[in-house]
Short mmCIF file of C-alpha atoms in Angstrom, two decimals:
data_model
loop_
_atom_site.label_atom_id
_atom_site.label_comp_id
_atom_site.label_asym_id
_atom_site.label_seq_id
_atom_site.Cartn_x
_atom_site.Cartn_y
_atom_site.Cartn_z
CA UNK A 876 -16.26 -50.28 44.52
CA UNK A 877 -17.54 -48.86 41.26
CA UNK A 878 -18.34 -51.53 38.67
CA UNK A 879 -16.85 -51.41 35.19
CA UNK A 880 -19.78 -51.63 32.77
CA UNK A 881 -19.56 -52.80 29.17
CA UNK A 882 -20.86 -50.32 26.58
CA UNK A 883 -20.92 -50.76 22.82
CA UNK A 884 -19.86 -47.73 20.79
CA UNK A 885 -19.33 -46.88 17.13
CA UNK A 886 -17.05 -44.40 15.40
CA UNK A 887 -18.89 -41.44 13.87
CA UNK A 888 -17.98 -40.93 10.23
CA UNK A 889 -20.27 -37.96 9.59
CA UNK A 890 -20.52 -34.61 11.36
CA UNK A 891 -22.77 -31.57 11.25
CA UNK A 892 -26.27 -30.73 12.43
CA UNK A 893 -28.00 -32.91 9.89
CA UNK A 894 -25.93 -35.99 10.75
CA UNK A 895 -26.55 -35.48 14.48
CA UNK A 896 -30.32 -35.20 13.92
CA UNK A 897 -30.36 -38.43 11.92
CA UNK A 898 -28.28 -40.12 14.62
CA UNK A 899 -30.67 -39.10 17.41
CA UNK A 900 -33.68 -40.08 15.31
CA UNK A 901 -32.15 -43.55 15.01
CA UNK A 902 -31.93 -43.75 18.82
CA UNK A 903 -28.22 -43.02 19.24
CA UNK A 904 -26.38 -40.36 21.26
CA UNK A 905 -23.35 -38.43 19.94
CA UNK A 906 -20.30 -38.64 22.17
CA UNK A 907 -16.63 -37.72 22.35
CA UNK A 908 -13.71 -39.79 23.63
CA UNK A 909 -10.50 -38.09 24.74
CA UNK A 910 -7.59 -38.60 27.11
CA UNK A 911 -3.86 -38.09 27.56
CA UNK A 912 -2.89 -41.29 25.81
CA UNK A 913 -5.56 -41.55 23.11
CA UNK A 914 -6.39 -39.57 20.01
CA UNK A 915 -9.66 -37.62 20.43
CA UNK A 916 -12.45 -39.26 18.47
CA UNK A 917 -16.16 -38.80 17.79
CA UNK A 918 -18.30 -41.80 18.67
CA UNK A 919 -21.93 -42.71 19.27
CA UNK A 920 -23.68 -45.01 21.75
CA UNK A 921 -27.18 -46.50 21.89
CA UNK A 922 -29.51 -44.13 23.75
CA UNK A 923 -31.70 -46.59 25.68
CA UNK A 924 -28.70 -48.71 26.68
CA UNK A 925 -26.84 -45.72 28.10
CA UNK A 926 -29.96 -44.38 29.88
CA UNK A 927 -30.44 -47.72 31.64
CA UNK A 928 -26.76 -47.65 32.60
CA UNK A 929 -27.25 -44.22 34.20
CA UNK A 930 -30.41 -45.27 36.04
CA UNK A 931 -28.74 -48.38 37.46
CA UNK A 932 -25.67 -46.56 38.74
CA UNK A 933 -25.50 -45.59 42.43
CA UNK A 934 -22.80 -43.01 41.79
CA UNK A 935 -22.03 -40.17 39.39
CA UNK A 936 -18.64 -41.79 38.76
CA UNK A 937 -19.39 -44.32 36.04
CA UNK A 938 -16.62 -46.50 34.65
CA UNK A 939 -17.24 -48.13 31.30
CA UNK A 940 -15.38 -50.45 29.00
CA UNK A 941 -16.10 -49.05 25.55
CA UNK A 942 -16.22 -51.66 22.80
CA UNK A 943 -15.15 -49.80 19.64
CA UNK A 944 -14.36 -51.60 16.37
CA UNK A 945 -13.29 -54.78 18.13
CA UNK A 946 -11.13 -52.99 20.70
CA UNK A 947 -11.75 -52.09 24.34
CA UNK A 948 -11.08 -48.74 25.99
CA UNK A 949 -11.54 -48.08 29.71
CA UNK A 950 -13.19 -44.69 30.26
CA UNK A 951 -14.87 -42.53 32.88
CA UNK A 952 -18.14 -40.80 32.04
CA UNK A 953 -16.94 -37.20 32.35
CA UNK A 954 -20.05 -35.22 31.42
CA UNK A 955 -23.62 -35.88 30.30
CA UNK A 956 -25.55 -33.06 28.64
CA UNK A 957 -29.31 -33.39 29.14
CA UNK A 958 -32.11 -31.83 27.11
CA UNK A 959 -34.21 -30.42 29.96
CA UNK A 960 -36.90 -29.04 27.63
CA UNK A 961 -37.67 -32.11 25.53
CA UNK A 962 -36.03 -34.79 27.63
CA UNK A 963 -33.29 -37.19 26.66
CA UNK A 964 -29.51 -36.84 26.41
CA UNK A 965 -27.81 -34.48 23.98
CA UNK A 966 -24.14 -35.46 24.28
CA UNK A 967 -21.68 -37.51 26.37
CA UNK A 968 -18.01 -36.94 27.12
CA UNK A 969 -15.87 -40.00 27.91
CA UNK A 970 -12.44 -39.59 29.50
CA UNK A 971 -10.16 -42.44 28.41
CA UNK A 972 -8.02 -43.86 31.23
CA UNK A 973 -5.67 -46.79 31.82
CA UNK A 974 -6.18 -49.51 34.40
CA UNK A 975 -2.82 -48.64 36.01
CA UNK A 976 -3.40 -44.86 35.87
CA UNK A 977 -4.41 -43.05 39.06
CA UNK A 978 -7.57 -40.98 38.64
CA UNK A 979 -9.15 -38.10 40.56
CA UNK A 980 -12.88 -38.18 41.26
CA UNK A 981 -15.46 -36.53 43.53
CA UNK A 982 -17.20 -39.21 45.60
CA UNK A 983 -20.46 -38.55 47.52
CA UNK A 984 -20.49 -38.62 51.33
CA UNK A 985 -23.03 -40.93 53.01
CA UNK A 986 -23.65 -40.74 56.79
CA UNK A 987 -24.45 -43.96 58.68
CA UNK A 988 -26.13 -44.32 62.07
CA UNK A 989 -27.85 -41.92 64.47
CA UNK A 990 -25.62 -39.45 66.28
CA UNK A 991 -25.81 -39.00 70.06
CA UNK A 992 -26.39 -35.31 69.44
CA UNK A 993 -29.53 -36.01 67.41
CA UNK A 994 -31.20 -37.42 70.52
CA UNK A 995 -30.54 -34.03 72.15
CA UNK A 996 -32.15 -32.17 69.27
CA UNK A 997 -28.98 -31.63 67.24
CA UNK A 998 -28.85 -31.79 63.47
CA UNK A 999 -26.21 -33.73 61.54
CA UNK A 1000 -25.12 -31.81 58.45
CA UNK A 1001 -22.57 -32.64 55.77
CA UNK A 1002 -20.20 -29.68 55.38
CA UNK A 1003 -18.79 -31.38 52.28
CA UNK A 1004 -21.31 -33.45 50.30
CA UNK A 1005 -18.48 -34.83 48.15
CA UNK A 1006 -14.84 -35.68 48.77
CA UNK A 1007 -12.16 -35.60 46.07
CA UNK A 1008 -10.17 -38.84 46.12
CA UNK A 1009 -7.25 -40.36 44.21
CA UNK A 1010 -7.08 -44.05 43.33
CA UNK A 1011 -6.76 -46.60 40.56
CA UNK A 1012 -9.94 -47.20 38.53
CA UNK A 1013 -10.50 -50.61 40.14
CA UNK A 1014 -10.47 -49.03 43.63
CA UNK A 1015 -12.89 -46.17 42.89
CA UNK A 1016 -15.64 -46.25 45.58
CA UNK A 1017 -19.28 -45.43 44.83
CA UNK A 1018 -19.47 -43.42 48.08
CA UNK A 1019 -17.59 -42.65 51.30
CA UNK A 1020 -19.51 -43.88 54.36
CA UNK A 1021 -19.04 -41.97 57.61
CA UNK A 1022 -20.30 -43.42 60.91
CA UNK A 1023 -21.77 -40.57 62.98
CA UNK A 1024 -22.99 -42.70 65.92
CA UNK A 1025 -20.57 -41.19 68.45
CA UNK A 1026 -21.04 -37.60 67.29
CA UNK A 1027 -22.28 -35.20 69.98
CA UNK A 1028 -23.69 -31.68 69.66
CA UNK A 1029 -20.98 -29.25 68.62
CA UNK A 1030 -18.63 -31.98 67.40
CA UNK A 1031 -17.46 -32.71 63.87
CA UNK A 1032 -15.70 -35.48 61.97
CA UNK A 1033 -12.44 -34.53 60.27
CA UNK A 1034 -10.80 -36.08 57.23
CA UNK A 1035 -8.11 -37.66 59.44
CA UNK A 1036 -10.84 -39.56 61.33
CA UNK A 1037 -12.33 -41.18 58.22
CA UNK A 1038 -11.33 -44.70 57.22
CA UNK A 1039 -10.99 -44.72 53.43
CA UNK A 1040 -11.13 -47.95 51.39
CA UNK A 1041 -7.82 -49.63 50.55
CA UNK A 1042 -6.00 -47.85 47.75
CA UNK A 1043 -7.99 -44.62 48.16
CA UNK A 1044 -6.47 -41.35 49.40
CA UNK A 1045 -8.14 -38.00 50.02
CA UNK A 1046 -7.19 -34.74 48.36
CA UNK A 1047 -8.34 -32.64 51.36
CA UNK A 1048 -6.23 -31.86 54.44
CA UNK A 1049 -6.68 -33.88 57.63
CA UNK A 1050 -8.10 -30.93 59.60
CA UNK A 1051 -11.01 -30.34 57.21
CA UNK A 1052 -14.41 -30.99 58.82
CA UNK A 1053 -16.65 -33.17 56.66
CA UNK A 1054 -19.68 -33.74 58.92
CA UNK A 1055 -20.91 -31.64 61.85
CA UNK A 1056 -23.59 -32.04 64.52
CA UNK A 1057 -25.06 -28.57 64.84
CA UNK A 1058 -26.70 -27.23 68.01
CA UNK A 1059 -30.50 -27.24 68.13
CA UNK A 1060 -31.97 -24.11 66.60
CA UNK A 1061 -34.36 -22.30 68.97
CA UNK A 1062 -36.72 -19.81 67.40
CA UNK A 1063 -37.54 -16.82 69.64
CA UNK A 1064 -41.12 -15.64 69.17
CA UNK A 1065 -41.69 -11.87 69.34
CA UNK A 1066 -43.46 -10.66 72.51
CA UNK A 1067 -47.03 -9.40 71.92
CA UNK A 1068 -47.65 -5.66 72.37
CA UNK A 1069 -49.12 -4.71 75.78
CA UNK A 1070 -52.89 -4.05 75.70
CA UNK A 1071 -54.13 -0.68 77.09
CA UNK A 1072 -55.53 -0.73 80.67
CA UNK A 1073 -59.32 -0.99 81.06
CA UNK A 1074 -60.99 2.46 81.14
CA UNK A 1075 -57.87 4.31 80.23
CA UNK A 1076 -58.42 7.33 78.00
CA UNK A 1077 -56.35 7.63 74.87
CA UNK A 1078 -53.62 10.24 75.09
CA UNK A 1079 -54.49 13.58 73.55
CA UNK A 1080 -52.83 14.17 70.25
CA UNK A 1081 -50.10 16.79 70.32
CA UNK A 1082 -51.04 19.92 68.34
CA UNK A 1083 -49.43 20.27 65.00
CA UNK A 1084 -46.57 22.75 64.77
CA UNK A 1085 -47.89 26.26 63.99
CA UNK A 1086 -51.52 25.15 64.40
CA UNK A 1087 -52.10 27.20 67.62
CA UNK A 1088 -52.75 30.85 66.66
CA UNK A 1089 -51.38 33.72 68.90
CA UNK A 1090 -54.03 35.91 70.63
CA UNK A 1091 -54.22 39.56 69.40
CA UNK A 1092 -52.73 42.23 71.76
CA UNK A 1093 -55.28 44.29 73.86
CA UNK A 1094 -56.10 47.83 72.59
CA UNK A 1095 -55.02 50.81 74.77
#
């Protein structure tokens, strides 16, 4: 299950480009906290602390307990905006949730084992790399493991065949295929052009249209 990580945060009292630049220069990241049961607020978190938190997480679904002005707020990291040109993080969105509130999240699919079909040259492919699940925050899994050991070529694993952790339900229908063992792909090489027979003369080129001149009629 996903761990709930402690993260210190502070309320932002200043706004604007200049304030944000000073904040980032001091090593902090601007962030926003919002949710159905909380008033939206602007906060900031320590940059290096949050970066280490991201690096140590095995899943994109990160649950944090924000410590703000002596109070705690459970939240899900909703979005992280990266600066791909200069590096670092530009902004973070936190979605405030309650411990007894069911959440929706996309959880990565992880295949386990070697399928029977792979020994026959088949290829195991995830049709869905993520599965949307519903659960309480404490039951949120880091990934959904699917055992593909018994999978043969041409077979797939459906949602109804997956054992989800206790307290976790899937948003997809039971007939949806999540993992498939595809048939081996055989590449057909083009046949080489036949070589001309030894001693054979090349075919005479056909005369161009209108190239042959008509003979003049005999004089009487």
